[in-house]
JSON list of C-alpha atoms in Angstrom, two decimals:
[
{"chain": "A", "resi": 1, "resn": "UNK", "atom": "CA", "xyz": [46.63, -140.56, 85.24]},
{"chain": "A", "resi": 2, "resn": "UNK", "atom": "CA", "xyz": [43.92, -141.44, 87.68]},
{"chain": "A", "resi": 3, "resn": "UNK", "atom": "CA", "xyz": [41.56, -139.51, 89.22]},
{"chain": "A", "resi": 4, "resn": "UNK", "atom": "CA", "xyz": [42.87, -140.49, 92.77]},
{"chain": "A", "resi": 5, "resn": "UNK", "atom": "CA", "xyz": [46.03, -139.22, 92.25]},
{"chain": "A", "resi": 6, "resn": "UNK", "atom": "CA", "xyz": [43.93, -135.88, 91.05]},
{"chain": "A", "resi": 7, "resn": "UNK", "atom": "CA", "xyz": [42.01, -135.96, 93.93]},
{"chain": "A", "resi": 8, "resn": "UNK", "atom": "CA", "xyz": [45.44, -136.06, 96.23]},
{"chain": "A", "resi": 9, "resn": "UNK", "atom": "CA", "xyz": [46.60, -133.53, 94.39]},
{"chain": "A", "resi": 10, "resn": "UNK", "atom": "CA", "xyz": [43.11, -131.03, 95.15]},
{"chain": "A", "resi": 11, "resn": "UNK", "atom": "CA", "xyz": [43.96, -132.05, 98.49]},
{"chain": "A", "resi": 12, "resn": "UNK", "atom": "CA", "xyz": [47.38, -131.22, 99.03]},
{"chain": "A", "resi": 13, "resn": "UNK", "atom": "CA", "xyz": [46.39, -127.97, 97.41]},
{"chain": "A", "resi": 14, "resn": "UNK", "atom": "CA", "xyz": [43.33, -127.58, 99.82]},
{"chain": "A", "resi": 15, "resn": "UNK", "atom": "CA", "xyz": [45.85, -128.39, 102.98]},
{"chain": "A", "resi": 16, "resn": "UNK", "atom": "CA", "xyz": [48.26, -125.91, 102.03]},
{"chain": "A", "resi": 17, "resn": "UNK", "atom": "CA", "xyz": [45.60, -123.19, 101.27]},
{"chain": "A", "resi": 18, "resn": "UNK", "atom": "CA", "xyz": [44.00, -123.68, 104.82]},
{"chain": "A", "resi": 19, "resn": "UNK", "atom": "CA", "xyz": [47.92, -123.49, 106.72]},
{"chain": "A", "resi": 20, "resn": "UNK", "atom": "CA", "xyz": [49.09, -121.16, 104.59]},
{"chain": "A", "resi": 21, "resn": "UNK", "atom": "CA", "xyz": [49.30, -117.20, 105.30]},
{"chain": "A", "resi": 22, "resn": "UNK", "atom": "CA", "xyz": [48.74, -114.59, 103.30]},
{"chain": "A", "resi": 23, "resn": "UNK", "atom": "CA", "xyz": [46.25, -116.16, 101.34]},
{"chain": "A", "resi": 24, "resn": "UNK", "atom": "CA", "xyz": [43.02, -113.27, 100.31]},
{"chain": "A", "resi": 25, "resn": "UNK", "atom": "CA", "xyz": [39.95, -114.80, 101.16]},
{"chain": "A", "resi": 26, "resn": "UNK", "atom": "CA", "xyz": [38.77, -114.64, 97.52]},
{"chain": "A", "resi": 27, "resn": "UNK", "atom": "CA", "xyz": [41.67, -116.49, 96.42]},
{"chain": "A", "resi": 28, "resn": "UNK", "atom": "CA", "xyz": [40.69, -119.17, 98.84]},
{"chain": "A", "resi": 29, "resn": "UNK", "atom": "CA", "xyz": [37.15, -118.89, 97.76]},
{"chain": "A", "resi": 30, "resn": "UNK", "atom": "CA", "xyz": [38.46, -119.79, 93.84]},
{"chain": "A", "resi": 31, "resn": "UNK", "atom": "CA", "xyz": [40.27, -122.52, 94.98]},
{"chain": "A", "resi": 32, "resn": "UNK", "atom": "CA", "xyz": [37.35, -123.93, 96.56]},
{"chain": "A", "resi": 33, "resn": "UNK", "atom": "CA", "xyz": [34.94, -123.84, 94.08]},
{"chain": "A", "resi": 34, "resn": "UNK", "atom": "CA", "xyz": [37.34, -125.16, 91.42]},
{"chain": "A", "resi": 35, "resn": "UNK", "atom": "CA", "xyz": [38.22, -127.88, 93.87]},
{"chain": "A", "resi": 36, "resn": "UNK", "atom": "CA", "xyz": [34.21, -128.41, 94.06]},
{"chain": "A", "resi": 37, "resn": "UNK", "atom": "CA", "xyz": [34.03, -128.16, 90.08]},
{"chain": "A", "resi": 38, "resn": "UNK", "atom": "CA", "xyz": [36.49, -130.91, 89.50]},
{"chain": "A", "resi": 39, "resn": "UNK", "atom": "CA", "xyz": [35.31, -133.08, 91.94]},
{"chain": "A", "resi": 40, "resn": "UNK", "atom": "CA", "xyz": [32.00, -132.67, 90.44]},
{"chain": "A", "resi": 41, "resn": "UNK", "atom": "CA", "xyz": [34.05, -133.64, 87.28]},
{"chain": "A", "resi": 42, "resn": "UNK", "atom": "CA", "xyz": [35.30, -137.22, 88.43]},
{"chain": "A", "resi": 43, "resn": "UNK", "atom": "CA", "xyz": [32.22, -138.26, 90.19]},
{"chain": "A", "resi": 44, "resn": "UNK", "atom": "CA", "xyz": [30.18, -137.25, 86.88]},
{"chain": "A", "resi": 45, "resn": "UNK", "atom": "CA", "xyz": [33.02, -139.53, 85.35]},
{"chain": "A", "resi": 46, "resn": "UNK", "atom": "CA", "xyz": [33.28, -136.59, 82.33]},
{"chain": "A", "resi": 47, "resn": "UNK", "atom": "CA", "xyz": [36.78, -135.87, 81.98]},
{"chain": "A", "resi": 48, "resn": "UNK", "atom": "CA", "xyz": [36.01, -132.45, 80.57]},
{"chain": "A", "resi": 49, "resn": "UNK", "atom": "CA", "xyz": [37.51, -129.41, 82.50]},
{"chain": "A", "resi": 50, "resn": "UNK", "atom": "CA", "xyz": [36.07, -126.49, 81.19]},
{"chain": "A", "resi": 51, "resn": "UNK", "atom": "CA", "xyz": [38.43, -123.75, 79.52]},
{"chain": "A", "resi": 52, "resn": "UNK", "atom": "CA", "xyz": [37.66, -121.21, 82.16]},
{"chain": "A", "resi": 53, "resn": "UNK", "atom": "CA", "xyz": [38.46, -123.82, 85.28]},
{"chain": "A", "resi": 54, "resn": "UNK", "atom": "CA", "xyz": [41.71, -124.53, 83.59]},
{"chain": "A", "resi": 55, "resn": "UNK", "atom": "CA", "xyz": [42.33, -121.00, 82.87]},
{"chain": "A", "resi": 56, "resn": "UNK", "atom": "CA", "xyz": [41.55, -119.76, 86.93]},
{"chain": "A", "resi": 57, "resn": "UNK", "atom": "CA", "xyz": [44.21, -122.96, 87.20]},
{"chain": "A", "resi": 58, "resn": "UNK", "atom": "CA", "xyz": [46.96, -121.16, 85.37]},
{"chain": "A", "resi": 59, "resn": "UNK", "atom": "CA", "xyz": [45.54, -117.22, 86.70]},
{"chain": "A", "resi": 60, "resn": "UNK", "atom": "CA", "xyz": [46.08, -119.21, 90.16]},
{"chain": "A", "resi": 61, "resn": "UNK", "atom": "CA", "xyz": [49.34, -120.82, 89.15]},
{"chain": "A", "resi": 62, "resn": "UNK", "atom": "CA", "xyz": [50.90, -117.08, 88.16]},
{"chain": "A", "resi": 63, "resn": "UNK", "atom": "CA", "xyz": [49.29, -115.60, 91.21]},
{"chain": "A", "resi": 64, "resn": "UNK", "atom": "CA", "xyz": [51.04, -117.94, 93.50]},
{"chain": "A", "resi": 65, "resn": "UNK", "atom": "CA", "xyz": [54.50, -117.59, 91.64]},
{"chain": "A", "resi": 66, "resn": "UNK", "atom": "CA", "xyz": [55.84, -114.85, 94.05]},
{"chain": "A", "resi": 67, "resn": "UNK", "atom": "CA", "xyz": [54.04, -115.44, 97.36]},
{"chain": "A", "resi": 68, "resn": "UNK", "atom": "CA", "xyz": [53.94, -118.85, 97.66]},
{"chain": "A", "resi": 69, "resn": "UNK", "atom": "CA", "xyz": [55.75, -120.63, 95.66]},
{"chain": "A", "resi": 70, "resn": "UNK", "atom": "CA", "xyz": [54.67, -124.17, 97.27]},
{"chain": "A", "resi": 71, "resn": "UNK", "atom": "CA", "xyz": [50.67, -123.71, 96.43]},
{"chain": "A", "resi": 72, "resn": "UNK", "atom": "CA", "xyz": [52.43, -122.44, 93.06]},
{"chain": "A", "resi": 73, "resn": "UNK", "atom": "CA", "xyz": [54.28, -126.07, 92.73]},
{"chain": "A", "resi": 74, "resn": "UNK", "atom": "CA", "xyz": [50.99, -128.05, 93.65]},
{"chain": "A", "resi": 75, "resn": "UNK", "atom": "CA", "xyz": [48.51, -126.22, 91.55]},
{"chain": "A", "resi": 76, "resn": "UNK", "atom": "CA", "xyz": [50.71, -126.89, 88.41]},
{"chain": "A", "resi": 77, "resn": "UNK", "atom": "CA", "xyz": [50.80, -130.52, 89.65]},
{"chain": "A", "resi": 78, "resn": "UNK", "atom": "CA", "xyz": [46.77, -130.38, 89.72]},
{"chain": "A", "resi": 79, "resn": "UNK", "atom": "CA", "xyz": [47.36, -128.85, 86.24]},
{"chain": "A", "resi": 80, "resn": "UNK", "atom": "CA", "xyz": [49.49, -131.14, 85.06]},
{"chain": "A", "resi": 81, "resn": "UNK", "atom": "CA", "xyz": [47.80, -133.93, 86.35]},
{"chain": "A", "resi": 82, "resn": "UNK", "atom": "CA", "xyz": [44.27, -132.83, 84.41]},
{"chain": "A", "resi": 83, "resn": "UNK", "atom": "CA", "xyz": [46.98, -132.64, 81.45]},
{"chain": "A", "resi": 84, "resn": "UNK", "atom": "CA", "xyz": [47.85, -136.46, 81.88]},
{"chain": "A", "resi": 85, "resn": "UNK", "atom": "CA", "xyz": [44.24, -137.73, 82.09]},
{"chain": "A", "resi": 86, "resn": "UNK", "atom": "CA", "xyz": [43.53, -136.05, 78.92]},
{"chain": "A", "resi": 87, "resn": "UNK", "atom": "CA", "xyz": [41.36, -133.02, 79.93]}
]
């Protein structure tokens, strides 16, 4: 996959984060600084995520299940998406 369709992904997640209510402020503060990690990531051009940023990925993923399951459905597609481009 390319890294723009990663980067639509982090920002579909971002949008959703920001609308969305309910959210804790420390869950928004993850997603942030993951979103900052892997964009780090693609501009450094190393496709290397490492194990903890995919693990607060999946801790985010299982999180979201039962309050909201659309962030839920995007961060797997972030996930998925790192999945597809090999990291």
């Amino acid at each position: 996959m390319l890294p723009v369709e990663l980067v639509d992904s982090l920002s579909k997640l971002h949008a959703e984060l920001e609308t969305s209510k309910d959210v804790d402020p420390q869950t928004l503060n993850q997603v942030r600084e993951l979103d900052k990690q892997l964009h780090e990531m693609l501009k450094s051009n190393e496709l290397k995520a490492e194990e903890t940023m995919l693990s607060q990925l999946l801790a985010l993923e299982a999180k979201f299940a039962s309050e909201h399951p659309t962030l839920e459905r995007i961060t797997r597609d972030v996930i998925d998406r790192l999945a597809m481009m090999g990291v």
